[in-house]
mmCIF file of C-alpha atoms and ligand atoms in Angstrom:
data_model
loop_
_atom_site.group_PDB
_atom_site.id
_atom_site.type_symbol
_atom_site.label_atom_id
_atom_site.label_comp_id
_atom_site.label_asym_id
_atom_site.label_seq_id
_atom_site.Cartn_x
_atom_site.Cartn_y
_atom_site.Cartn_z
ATOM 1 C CA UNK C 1391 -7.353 -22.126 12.188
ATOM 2 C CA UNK C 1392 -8.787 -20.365 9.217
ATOM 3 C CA UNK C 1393 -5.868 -20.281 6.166
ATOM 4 C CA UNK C 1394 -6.339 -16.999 5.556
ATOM 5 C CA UNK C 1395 -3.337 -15.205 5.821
ATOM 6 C CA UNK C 1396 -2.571 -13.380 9.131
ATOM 7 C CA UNK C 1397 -0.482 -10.122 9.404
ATOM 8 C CA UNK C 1398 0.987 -8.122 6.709
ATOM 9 C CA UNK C 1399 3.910 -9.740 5.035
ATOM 10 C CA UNK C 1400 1.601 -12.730 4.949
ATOM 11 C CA UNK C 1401 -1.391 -10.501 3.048
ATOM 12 C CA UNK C 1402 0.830 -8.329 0.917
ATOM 13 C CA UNK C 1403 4.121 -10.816 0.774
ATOM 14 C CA UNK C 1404 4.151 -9.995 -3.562
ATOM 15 C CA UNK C 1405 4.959 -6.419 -2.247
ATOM 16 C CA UNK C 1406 7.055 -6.628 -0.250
ATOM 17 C CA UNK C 1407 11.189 -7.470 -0.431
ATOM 18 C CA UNK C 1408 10.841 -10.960 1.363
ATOM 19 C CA UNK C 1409 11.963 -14.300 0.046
ATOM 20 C CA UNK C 1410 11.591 -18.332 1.024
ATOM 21 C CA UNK C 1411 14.568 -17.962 3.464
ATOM 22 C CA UNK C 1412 13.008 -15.251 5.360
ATOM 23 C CA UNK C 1413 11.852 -16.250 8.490
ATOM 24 C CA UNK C 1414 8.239 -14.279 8.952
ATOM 25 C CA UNK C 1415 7.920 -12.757 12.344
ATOM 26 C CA UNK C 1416 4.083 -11.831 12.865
ATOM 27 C CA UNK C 1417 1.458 -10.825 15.659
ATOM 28 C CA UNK C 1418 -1.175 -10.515 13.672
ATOM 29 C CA UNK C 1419 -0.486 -7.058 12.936
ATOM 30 C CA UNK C 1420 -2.692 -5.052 10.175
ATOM 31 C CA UNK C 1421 -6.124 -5.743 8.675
ATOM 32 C CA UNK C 1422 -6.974 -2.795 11.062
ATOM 33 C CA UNK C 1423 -10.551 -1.192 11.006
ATOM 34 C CA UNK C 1424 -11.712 2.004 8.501
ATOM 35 C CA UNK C 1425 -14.101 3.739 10.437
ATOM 36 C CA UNK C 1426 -16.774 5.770 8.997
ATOM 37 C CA UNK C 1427 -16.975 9.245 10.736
ATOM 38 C CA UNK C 1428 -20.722 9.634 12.100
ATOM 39 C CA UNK C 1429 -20.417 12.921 12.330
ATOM 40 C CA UNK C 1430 -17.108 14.574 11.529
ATOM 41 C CA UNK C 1431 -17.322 16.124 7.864
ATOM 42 C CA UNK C 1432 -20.852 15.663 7.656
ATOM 43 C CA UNK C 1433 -21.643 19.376 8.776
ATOM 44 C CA UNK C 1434 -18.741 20.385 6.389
ATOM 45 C CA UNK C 1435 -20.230 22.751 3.722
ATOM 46 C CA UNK C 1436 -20.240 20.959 1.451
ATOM 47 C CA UNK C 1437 -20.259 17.889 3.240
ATOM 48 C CA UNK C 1438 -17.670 15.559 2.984
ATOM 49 C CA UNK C 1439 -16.834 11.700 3.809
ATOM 50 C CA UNK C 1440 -14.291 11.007 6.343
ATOM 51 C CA UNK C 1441 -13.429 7.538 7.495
ATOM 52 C CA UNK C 1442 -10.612 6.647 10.461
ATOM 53 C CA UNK C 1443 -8.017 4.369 9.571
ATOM 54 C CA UNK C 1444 -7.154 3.443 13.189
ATOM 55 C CA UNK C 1445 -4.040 2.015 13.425
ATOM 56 C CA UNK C 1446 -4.477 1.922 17.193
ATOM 57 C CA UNK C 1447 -5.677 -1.650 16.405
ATOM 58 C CA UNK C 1448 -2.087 -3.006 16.037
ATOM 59 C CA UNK C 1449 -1.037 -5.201 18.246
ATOM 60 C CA UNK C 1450 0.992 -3.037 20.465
ATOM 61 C CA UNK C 1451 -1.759 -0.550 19.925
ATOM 62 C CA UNK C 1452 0.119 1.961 16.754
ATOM 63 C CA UNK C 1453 0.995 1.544 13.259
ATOM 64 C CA UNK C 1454 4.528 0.783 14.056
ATOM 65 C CA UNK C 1455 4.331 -2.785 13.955
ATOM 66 C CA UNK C 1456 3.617 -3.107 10.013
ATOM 67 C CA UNK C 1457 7.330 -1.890 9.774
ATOM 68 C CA UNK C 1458 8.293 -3.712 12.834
ATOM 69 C CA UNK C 1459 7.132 -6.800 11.937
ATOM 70 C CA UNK C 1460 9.530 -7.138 8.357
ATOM 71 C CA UNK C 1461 12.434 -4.942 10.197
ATOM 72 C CA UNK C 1462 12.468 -7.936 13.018
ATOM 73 C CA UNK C 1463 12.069 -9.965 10.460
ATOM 74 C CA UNK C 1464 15.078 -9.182 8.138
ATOM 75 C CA UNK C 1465 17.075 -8.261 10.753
ATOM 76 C CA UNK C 1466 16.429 -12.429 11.823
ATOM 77 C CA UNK C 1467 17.310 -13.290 8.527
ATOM 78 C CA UNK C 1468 20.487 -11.135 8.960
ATOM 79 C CA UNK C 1469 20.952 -12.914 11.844
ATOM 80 C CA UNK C 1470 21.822 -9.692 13.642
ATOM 81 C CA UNK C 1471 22.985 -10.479 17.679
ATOM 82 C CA UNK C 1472 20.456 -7.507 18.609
ATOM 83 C CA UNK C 1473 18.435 -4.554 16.855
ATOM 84 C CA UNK C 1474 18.619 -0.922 18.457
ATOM 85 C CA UNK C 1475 15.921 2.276 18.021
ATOM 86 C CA UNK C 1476 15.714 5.736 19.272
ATOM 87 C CA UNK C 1477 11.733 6.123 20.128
ATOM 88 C CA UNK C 1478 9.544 8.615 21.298
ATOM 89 C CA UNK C 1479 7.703 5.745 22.442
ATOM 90 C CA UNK C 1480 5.428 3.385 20.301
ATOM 91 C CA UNK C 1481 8.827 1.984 18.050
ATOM 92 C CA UNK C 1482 10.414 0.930 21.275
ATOM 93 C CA UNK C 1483 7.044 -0.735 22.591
ATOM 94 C CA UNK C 1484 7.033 -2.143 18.762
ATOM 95 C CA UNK C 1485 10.378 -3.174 18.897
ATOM 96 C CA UNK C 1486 10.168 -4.628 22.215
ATOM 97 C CA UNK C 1487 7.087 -6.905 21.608
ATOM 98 C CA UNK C 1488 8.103 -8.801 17.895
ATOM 99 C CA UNK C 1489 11.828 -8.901 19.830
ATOM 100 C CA UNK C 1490 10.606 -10.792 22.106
ATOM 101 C CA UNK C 1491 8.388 -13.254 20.772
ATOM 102 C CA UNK C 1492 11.589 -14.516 18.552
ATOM 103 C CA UNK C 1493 13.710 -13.950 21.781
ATOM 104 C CA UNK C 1494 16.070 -10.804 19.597
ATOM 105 C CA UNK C 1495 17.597 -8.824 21.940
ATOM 106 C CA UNK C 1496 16.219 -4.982 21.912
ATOM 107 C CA UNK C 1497 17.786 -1.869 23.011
ATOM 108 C CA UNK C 1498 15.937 1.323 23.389
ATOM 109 C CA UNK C 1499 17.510 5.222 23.961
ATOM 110 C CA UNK C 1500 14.707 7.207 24.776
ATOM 111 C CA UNK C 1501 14.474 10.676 26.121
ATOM 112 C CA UNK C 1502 14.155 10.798 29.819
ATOM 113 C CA UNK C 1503 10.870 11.746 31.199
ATOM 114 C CA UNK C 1504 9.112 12.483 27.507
ATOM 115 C CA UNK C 1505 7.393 8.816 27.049
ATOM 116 C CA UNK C 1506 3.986 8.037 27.958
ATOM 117 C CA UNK C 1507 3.892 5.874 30.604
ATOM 118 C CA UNK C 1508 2.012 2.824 28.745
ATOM 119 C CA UNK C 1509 4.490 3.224 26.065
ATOM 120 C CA UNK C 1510 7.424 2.892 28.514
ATOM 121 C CA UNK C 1511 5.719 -0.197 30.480
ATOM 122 C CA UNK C 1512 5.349 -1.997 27.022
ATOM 123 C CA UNK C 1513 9.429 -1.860 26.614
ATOM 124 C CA UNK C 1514 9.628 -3.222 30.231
ATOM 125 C CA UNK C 1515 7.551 -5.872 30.230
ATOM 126 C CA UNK C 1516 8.826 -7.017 27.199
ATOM 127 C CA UNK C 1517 12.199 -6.886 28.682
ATOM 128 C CA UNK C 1518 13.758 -4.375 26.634
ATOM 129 C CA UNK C 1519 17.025 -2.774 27.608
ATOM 130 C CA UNK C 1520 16.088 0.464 28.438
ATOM 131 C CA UNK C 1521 18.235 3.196 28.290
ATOM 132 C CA UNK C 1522 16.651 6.835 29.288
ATOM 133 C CA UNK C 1523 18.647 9.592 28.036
ATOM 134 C CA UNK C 1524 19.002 13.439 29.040
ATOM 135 C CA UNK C 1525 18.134 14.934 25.944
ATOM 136 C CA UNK C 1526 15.054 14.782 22.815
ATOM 137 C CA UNK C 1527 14.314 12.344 20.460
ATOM 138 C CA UNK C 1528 16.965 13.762 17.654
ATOM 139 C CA UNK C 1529 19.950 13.233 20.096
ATOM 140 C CA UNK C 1530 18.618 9.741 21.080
ATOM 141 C CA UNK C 1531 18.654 8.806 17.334
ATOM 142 C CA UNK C 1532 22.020 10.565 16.575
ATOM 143 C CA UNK C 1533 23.676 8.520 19.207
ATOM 144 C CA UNK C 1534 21.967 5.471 18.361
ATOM 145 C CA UNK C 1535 23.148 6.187 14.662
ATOM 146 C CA UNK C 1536 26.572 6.249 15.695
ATOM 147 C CA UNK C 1537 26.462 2.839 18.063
ATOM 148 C CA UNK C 1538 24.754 0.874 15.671
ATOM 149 C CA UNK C 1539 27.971 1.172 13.593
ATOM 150 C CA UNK C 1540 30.464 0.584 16.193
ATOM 151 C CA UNK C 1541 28.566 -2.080 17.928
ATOM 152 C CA UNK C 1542 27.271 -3.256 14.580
ATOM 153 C CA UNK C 1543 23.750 -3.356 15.619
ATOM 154 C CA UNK C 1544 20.535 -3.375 13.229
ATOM 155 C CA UNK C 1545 18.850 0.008 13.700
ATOM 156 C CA UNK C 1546 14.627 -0.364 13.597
ATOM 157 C CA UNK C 1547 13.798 3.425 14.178
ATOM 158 C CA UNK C 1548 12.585 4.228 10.037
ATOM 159 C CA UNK C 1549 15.480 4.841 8.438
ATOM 160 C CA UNK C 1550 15.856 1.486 8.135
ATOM 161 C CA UNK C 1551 14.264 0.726 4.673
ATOM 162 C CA UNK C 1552 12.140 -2.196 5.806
ATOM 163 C CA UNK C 1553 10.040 -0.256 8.404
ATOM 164 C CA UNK C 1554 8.548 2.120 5.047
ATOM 165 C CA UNK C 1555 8.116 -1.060 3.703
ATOM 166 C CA UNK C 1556 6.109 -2.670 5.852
ATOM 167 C CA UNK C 1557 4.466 0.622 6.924
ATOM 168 C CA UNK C 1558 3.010 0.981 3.081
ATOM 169 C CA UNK C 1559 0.595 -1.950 3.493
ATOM 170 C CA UNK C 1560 -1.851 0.223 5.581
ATOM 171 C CA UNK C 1561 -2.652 2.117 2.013
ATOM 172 C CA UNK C 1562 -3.023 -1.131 0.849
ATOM 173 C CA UNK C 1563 -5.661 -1.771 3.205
ATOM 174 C CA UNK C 1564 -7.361 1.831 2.735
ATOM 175 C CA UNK C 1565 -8.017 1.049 -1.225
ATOM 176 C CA UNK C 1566 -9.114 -2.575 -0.552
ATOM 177 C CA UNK C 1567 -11.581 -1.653 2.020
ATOM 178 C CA UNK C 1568 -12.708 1.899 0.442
ATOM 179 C CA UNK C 1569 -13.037 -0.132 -2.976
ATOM 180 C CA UNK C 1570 -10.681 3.047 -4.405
ATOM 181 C CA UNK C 1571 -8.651 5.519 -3.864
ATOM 182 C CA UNK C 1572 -9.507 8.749 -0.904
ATOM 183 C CA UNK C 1573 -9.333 12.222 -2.470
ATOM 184 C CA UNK C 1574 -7.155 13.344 0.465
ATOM 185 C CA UNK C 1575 -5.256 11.522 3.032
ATOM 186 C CA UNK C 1576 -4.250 13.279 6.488
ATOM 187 C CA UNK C 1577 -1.864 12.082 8.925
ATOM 188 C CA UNK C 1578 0.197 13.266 11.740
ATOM 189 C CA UNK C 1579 3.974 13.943 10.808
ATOM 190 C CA UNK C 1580 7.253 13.402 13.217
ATOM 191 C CA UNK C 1581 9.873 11.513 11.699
ATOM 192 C CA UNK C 1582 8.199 11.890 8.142
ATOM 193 C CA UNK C 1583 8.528 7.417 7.666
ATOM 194 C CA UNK C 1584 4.633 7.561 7.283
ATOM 195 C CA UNK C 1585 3.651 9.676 4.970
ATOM 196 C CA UNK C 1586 6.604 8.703 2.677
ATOM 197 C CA UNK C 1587 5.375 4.925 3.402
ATOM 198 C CA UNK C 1588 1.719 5.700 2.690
ATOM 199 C CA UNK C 1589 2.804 7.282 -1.076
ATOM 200 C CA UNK C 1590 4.935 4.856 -1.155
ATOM 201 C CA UNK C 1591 2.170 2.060 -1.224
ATOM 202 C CA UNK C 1592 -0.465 3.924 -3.293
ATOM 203 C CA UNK C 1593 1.834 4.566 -5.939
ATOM 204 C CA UNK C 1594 3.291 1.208 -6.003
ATOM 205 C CA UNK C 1595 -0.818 -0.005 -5.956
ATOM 206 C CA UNK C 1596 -1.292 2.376 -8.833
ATOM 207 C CA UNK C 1597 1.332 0.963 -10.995
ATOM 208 C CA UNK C 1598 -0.244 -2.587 -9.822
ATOM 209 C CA UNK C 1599 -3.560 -1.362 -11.315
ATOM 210 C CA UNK C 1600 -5.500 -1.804 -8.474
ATOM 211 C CA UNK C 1601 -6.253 1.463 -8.149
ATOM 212 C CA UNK C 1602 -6.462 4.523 -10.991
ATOM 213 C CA UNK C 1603 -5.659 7.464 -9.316
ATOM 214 C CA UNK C 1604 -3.902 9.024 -6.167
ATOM 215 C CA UNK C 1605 -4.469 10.903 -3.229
ATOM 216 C CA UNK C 1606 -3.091 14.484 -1.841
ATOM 217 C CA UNK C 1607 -1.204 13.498 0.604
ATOM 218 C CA UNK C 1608 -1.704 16.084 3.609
ATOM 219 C CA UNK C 1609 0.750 15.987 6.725
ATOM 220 C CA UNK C 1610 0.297 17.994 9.849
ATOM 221 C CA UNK C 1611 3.251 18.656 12.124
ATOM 222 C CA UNK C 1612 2.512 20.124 15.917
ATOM 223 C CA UNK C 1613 3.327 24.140 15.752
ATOM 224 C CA UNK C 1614 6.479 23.719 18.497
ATOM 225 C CA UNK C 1615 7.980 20.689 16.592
ATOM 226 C CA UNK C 1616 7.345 21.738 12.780
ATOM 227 C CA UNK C 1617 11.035 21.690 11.362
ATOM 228 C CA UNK C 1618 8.847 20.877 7.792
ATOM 229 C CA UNK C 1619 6.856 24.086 7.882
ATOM 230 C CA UNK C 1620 9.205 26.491 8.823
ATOM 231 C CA UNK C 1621 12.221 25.061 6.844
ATOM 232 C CA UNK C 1622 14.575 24.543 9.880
ATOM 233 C CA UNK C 1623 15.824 22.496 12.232
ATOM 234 C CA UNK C 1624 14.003 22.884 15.539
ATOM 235 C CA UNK C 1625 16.918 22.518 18.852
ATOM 236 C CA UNK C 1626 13.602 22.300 21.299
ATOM 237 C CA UNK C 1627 10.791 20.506 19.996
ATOM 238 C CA UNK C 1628 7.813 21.083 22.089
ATOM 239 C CA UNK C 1629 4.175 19.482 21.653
ATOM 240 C CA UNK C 1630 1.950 17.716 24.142
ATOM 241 C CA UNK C 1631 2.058 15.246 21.534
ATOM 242 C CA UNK C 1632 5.069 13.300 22.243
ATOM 243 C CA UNK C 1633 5.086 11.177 19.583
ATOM 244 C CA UNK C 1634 5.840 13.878 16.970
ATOM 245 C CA UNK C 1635 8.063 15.616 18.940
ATOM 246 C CA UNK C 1636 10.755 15.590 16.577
ATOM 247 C CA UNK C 1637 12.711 18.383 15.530
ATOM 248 C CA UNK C 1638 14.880 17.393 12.596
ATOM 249 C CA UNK C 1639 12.904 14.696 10.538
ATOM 250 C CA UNK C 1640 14.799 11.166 9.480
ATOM 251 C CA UNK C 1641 12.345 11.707 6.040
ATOM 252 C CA UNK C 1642 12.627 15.107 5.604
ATOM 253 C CA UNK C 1643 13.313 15.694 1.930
ATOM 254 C CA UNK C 1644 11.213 12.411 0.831
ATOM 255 C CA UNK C 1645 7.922 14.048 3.161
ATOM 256 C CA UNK C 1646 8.662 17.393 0.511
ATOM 257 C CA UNK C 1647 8.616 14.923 -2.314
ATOM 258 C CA UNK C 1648 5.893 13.262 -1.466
ATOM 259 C CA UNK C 1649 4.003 16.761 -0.779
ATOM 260 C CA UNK C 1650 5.173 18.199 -4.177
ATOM 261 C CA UNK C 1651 4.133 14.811 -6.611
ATOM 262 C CA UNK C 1652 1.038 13.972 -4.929
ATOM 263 C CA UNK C 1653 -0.083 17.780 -4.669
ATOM 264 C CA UNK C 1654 -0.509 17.982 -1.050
ATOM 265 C CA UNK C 1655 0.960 19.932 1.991
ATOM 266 C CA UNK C 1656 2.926 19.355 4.965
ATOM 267 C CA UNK C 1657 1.181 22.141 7.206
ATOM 268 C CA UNK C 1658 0.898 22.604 11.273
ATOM 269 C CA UNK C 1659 -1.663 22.358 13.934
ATOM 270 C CA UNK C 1660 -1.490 24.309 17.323
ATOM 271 C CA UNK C 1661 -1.516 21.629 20.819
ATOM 272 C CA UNK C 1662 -5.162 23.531 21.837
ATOM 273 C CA UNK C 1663 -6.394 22.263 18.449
ATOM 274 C CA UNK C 1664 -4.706 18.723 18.467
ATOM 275 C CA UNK C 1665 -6.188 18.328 22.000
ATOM 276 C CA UNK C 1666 -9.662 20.165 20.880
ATOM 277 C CA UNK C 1667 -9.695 16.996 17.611
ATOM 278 C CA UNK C 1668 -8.320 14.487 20.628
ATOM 279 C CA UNK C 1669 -11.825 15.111 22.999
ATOM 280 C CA UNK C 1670 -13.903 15.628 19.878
ATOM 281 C CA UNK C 1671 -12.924 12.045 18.515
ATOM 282 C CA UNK C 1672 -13.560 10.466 22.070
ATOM 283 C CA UNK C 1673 -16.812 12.428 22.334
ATOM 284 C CA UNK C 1674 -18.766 12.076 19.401
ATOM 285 C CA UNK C 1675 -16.933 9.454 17.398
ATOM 286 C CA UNK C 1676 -16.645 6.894 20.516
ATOM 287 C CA UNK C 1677 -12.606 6.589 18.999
ATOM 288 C CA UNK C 1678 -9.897 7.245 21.819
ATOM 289 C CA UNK C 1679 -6.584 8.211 19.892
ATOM 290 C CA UNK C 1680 -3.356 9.195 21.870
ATOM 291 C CA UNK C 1681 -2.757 13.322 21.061
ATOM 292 C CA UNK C 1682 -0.346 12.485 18.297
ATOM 293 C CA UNK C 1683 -2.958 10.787 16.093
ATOM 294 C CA UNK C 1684 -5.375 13.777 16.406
ATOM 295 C CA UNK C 1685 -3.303 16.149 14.693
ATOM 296 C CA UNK C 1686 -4.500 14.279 11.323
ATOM 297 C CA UNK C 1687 -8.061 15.155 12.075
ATOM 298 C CA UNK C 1688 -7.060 19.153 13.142
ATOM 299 C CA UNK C 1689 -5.346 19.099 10.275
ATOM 300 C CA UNK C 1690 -8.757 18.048 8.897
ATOM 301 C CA UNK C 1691 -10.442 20.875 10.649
ATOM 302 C CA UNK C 1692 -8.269 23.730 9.823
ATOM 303 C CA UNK C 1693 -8.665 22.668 5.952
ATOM 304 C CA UNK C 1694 -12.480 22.337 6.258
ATOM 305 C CA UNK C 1695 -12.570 25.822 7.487
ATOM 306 C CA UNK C 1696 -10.289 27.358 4.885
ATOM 307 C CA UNK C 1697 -13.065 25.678 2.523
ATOM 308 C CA UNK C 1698 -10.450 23.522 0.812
ATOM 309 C CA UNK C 1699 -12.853 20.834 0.019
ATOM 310 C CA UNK C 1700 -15.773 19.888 -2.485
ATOM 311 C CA UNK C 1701 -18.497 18.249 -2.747
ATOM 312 C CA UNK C 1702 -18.002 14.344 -2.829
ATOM 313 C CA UNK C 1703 -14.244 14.392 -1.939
ATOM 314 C CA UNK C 1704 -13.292 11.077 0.377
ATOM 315 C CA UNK C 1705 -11.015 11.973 3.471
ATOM 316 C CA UNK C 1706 -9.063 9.296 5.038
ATOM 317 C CA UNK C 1707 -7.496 10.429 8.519
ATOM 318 C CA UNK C 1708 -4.976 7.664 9.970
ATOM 319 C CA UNK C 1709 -5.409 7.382 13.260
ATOM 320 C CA UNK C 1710 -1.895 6.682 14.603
ATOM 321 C CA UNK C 1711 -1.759 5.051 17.984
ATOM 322 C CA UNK C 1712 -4.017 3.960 20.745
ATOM 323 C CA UNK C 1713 -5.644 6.616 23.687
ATOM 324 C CA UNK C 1714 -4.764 4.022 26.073
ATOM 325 C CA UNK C 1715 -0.757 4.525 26.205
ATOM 326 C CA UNK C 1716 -0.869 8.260 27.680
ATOM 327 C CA UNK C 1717 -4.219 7.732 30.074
ATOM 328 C CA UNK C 1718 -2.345 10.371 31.842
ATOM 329 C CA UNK C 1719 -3.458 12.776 28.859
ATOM 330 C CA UNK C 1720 -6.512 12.109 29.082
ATOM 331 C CA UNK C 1721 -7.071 12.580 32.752
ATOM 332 C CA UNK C 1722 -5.331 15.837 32.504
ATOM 333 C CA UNK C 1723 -7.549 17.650 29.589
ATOM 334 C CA UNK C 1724 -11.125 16.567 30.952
ATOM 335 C CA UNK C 1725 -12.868 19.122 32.629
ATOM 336 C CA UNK C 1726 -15.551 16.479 33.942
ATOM 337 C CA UNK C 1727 -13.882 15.209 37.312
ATOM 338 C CA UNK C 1728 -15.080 11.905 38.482
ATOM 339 C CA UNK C 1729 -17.207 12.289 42.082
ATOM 340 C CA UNK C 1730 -17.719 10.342 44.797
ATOM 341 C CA UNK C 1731 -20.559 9.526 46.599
ATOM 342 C CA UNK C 1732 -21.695 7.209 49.055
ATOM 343 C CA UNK C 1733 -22.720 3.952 48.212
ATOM 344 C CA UNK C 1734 -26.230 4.501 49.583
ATOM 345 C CA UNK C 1735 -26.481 8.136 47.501
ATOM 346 C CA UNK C 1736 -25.559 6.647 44.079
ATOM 347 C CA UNK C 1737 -29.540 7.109 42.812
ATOM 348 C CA UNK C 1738 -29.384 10.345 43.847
ATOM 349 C CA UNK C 1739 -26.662 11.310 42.217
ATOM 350 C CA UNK C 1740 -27.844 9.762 38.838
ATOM 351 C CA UNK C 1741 -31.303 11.516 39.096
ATOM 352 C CA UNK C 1742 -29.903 14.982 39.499
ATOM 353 C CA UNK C 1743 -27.466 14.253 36.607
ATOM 354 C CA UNK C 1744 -30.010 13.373 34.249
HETATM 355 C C1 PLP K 474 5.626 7.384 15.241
HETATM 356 C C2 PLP K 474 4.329 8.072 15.424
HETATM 357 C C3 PLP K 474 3.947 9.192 14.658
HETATM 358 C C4 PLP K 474 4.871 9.834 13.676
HETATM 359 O O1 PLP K 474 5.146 9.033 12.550
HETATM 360 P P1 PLP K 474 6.430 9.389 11.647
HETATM 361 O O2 PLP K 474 6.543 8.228 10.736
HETATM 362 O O3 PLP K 474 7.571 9.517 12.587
HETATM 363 O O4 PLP K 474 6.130 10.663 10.948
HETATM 364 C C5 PLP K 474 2.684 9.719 14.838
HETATM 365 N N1 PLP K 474 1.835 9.211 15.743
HETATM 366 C C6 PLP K 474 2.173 8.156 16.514
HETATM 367 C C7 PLP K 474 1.187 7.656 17.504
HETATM 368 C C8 PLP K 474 3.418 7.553 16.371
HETATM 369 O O5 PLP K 474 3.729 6.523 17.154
#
């Protein structure tokens, strides 16, 4: 074994609030890949750089296990009996993987019928306790709110200060890859943890020195879940993507902060153009994203066309999860069915497709 570190409390440990007697939970998590678009941005006018921070990389395949990683973690060192989260999805297949591998009992309340299936397999096999609820995300994490008091249980969903903590270290990675600082950053907004833990880690890099200056910060909500945009609570959050179906954000009031000091916006994208930026990515970039993740980069879009940027600006779009946990998704928006031939007819079909 090489003795580089592995994972991110490892990499970024002077960061971050750990100390001797913490025991360090990791699965390798972070160090994930910046992508260069090949094409995306450059038939912008003017042309722009855009790279893919794509946190689908993570071990159970989204950016939830940088904070999962130190929440398990402290919550160890807490010696907690169990941890509990409310979860559109990827926190409860987050929560149910680093639970496991240090044997922590895991709860998850999750709305009935609204997961993605490989989400909701990854809290199974992990052996989770999986409780499926009648009602959206912001009732599963009221209730869990409320237990996790009476039945003192640590809470992991982001209000819980570790998970921003943890989740910061992916700026981290976009200035020590990039070499400096993006122009803009765009990511996909639900709960409002990740953008506040992105500014959160440039800022805290800036007053490090390691880097000089800071980025707008630009989050894009889906247009039936965007409590943000329109200044009120939504009571029926609908998106096809499910992870940012949220209708009354954890981080509301720290997302407007971060939007007013870092000169950015907190703006919405429509499901045809989230799914339009989902097949785009997967076409021409070769990157398969789940929908939720692809609101960054139609957030990109709609900015590009309302000529926001200039020449020589550097876009980073965080890619949040992995295409692979809603395959259903993706089967459903293709309009190229698969077709079946006989065995014996296979060269003929490839001649008359090419
Ligand atoms: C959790 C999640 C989001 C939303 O992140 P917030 O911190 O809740 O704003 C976006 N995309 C994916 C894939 C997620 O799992």
């Amino acid at each position: 074994m090489s003795n580089l570190p592995h994972g991110v409390i490892a990499t970024y440990r002077e960061f971050l609030p750990v100390t001797a007697d913490t025991p360090i939970v990791s699965l390798h998590e972070g160090r994930t890949p910046l992508i260069a678009a090949r094409q995306l941005g450059k038939t912008f006018s003017p042309s722009i750089s855009v790279y893919f921070k794509c946190e689908g990389f993570n071990p159970t395949g989204s950016f939830k296990d940088r904070g999962m990683c130190l929440a398990i973690s402290k919550a160890l060192e807490k010696k907690a009996r169990a941890v509990i989260c409310a979860s559109t999805g990827n926190t409860s297949a987050s929560a149910s993987a680093y639970g496991a591998r240090v044997g922590l009992p895991v709860c998850v309340v999750i709305p009935e019928g609204q997961i993605a299936m490989g989400k909701l397999a990854q809290a199974v096999i992990h052996g989770a306790k999986v409780l499926q609820i009648k009602g959206n995300f912001d009732v599963a994490l009221s209730i869990v709110k409320e237990i996790a008091v009476t039945q003192s249980l640590e809470i992991v969903n982001s209000i819980n200060p570790f998970r921003i903590e943890g989740q910061k270290t992916a700026a981290f990675e976009v200035c020590d890859v990039l070499g400096t600082v993006p122009t803009y950053h765009f990511l996909p907004v639900g709960n409002a943890g990740n953008i506040t833990a992105y500014w959160k880690g440039y800022r805290e890099y800036k007053e490090a020195k390691r880097i000089s200056a800071l980025p707008k910060m630009m989050g894009f909500q889906a247009a039936g879940a965007a409590p943000i945009v329109l200044g009120r609570v939504v009571n029926n959050p609908e998106t096809v993507a499910s992870a940012i179906r949220i209708g009354n954000p954890s981080s509301w009031k720290t997302a407007e902060n971060v939007v007013a000091e870092s000169a950015g916006t907190i703006d919405m994208v429509t499901d045809d153009e989230i799914l339009g930026a989902y097949t785009m990515l997967a076409e021409q970039e070769g990157i398969f994203c789940e929908p939720a993740s692809a609101a960054s980069v139609a957030g990109l879009l709609k900015m590009a066309h309302a000529g926001m940027f200039q020449a020589n600006d550097t876009v980073v779009c965080t890619l949040t999860g992995h295409g692979l946990k809603d395959v259903d998704r993706a089967m459903a928006v293709t309009s190229r069915p698969t077709t079946c031939v006989s065995a014996e007819d296979v060269a003929e079909a490839i001649k008359r497709w090419l």
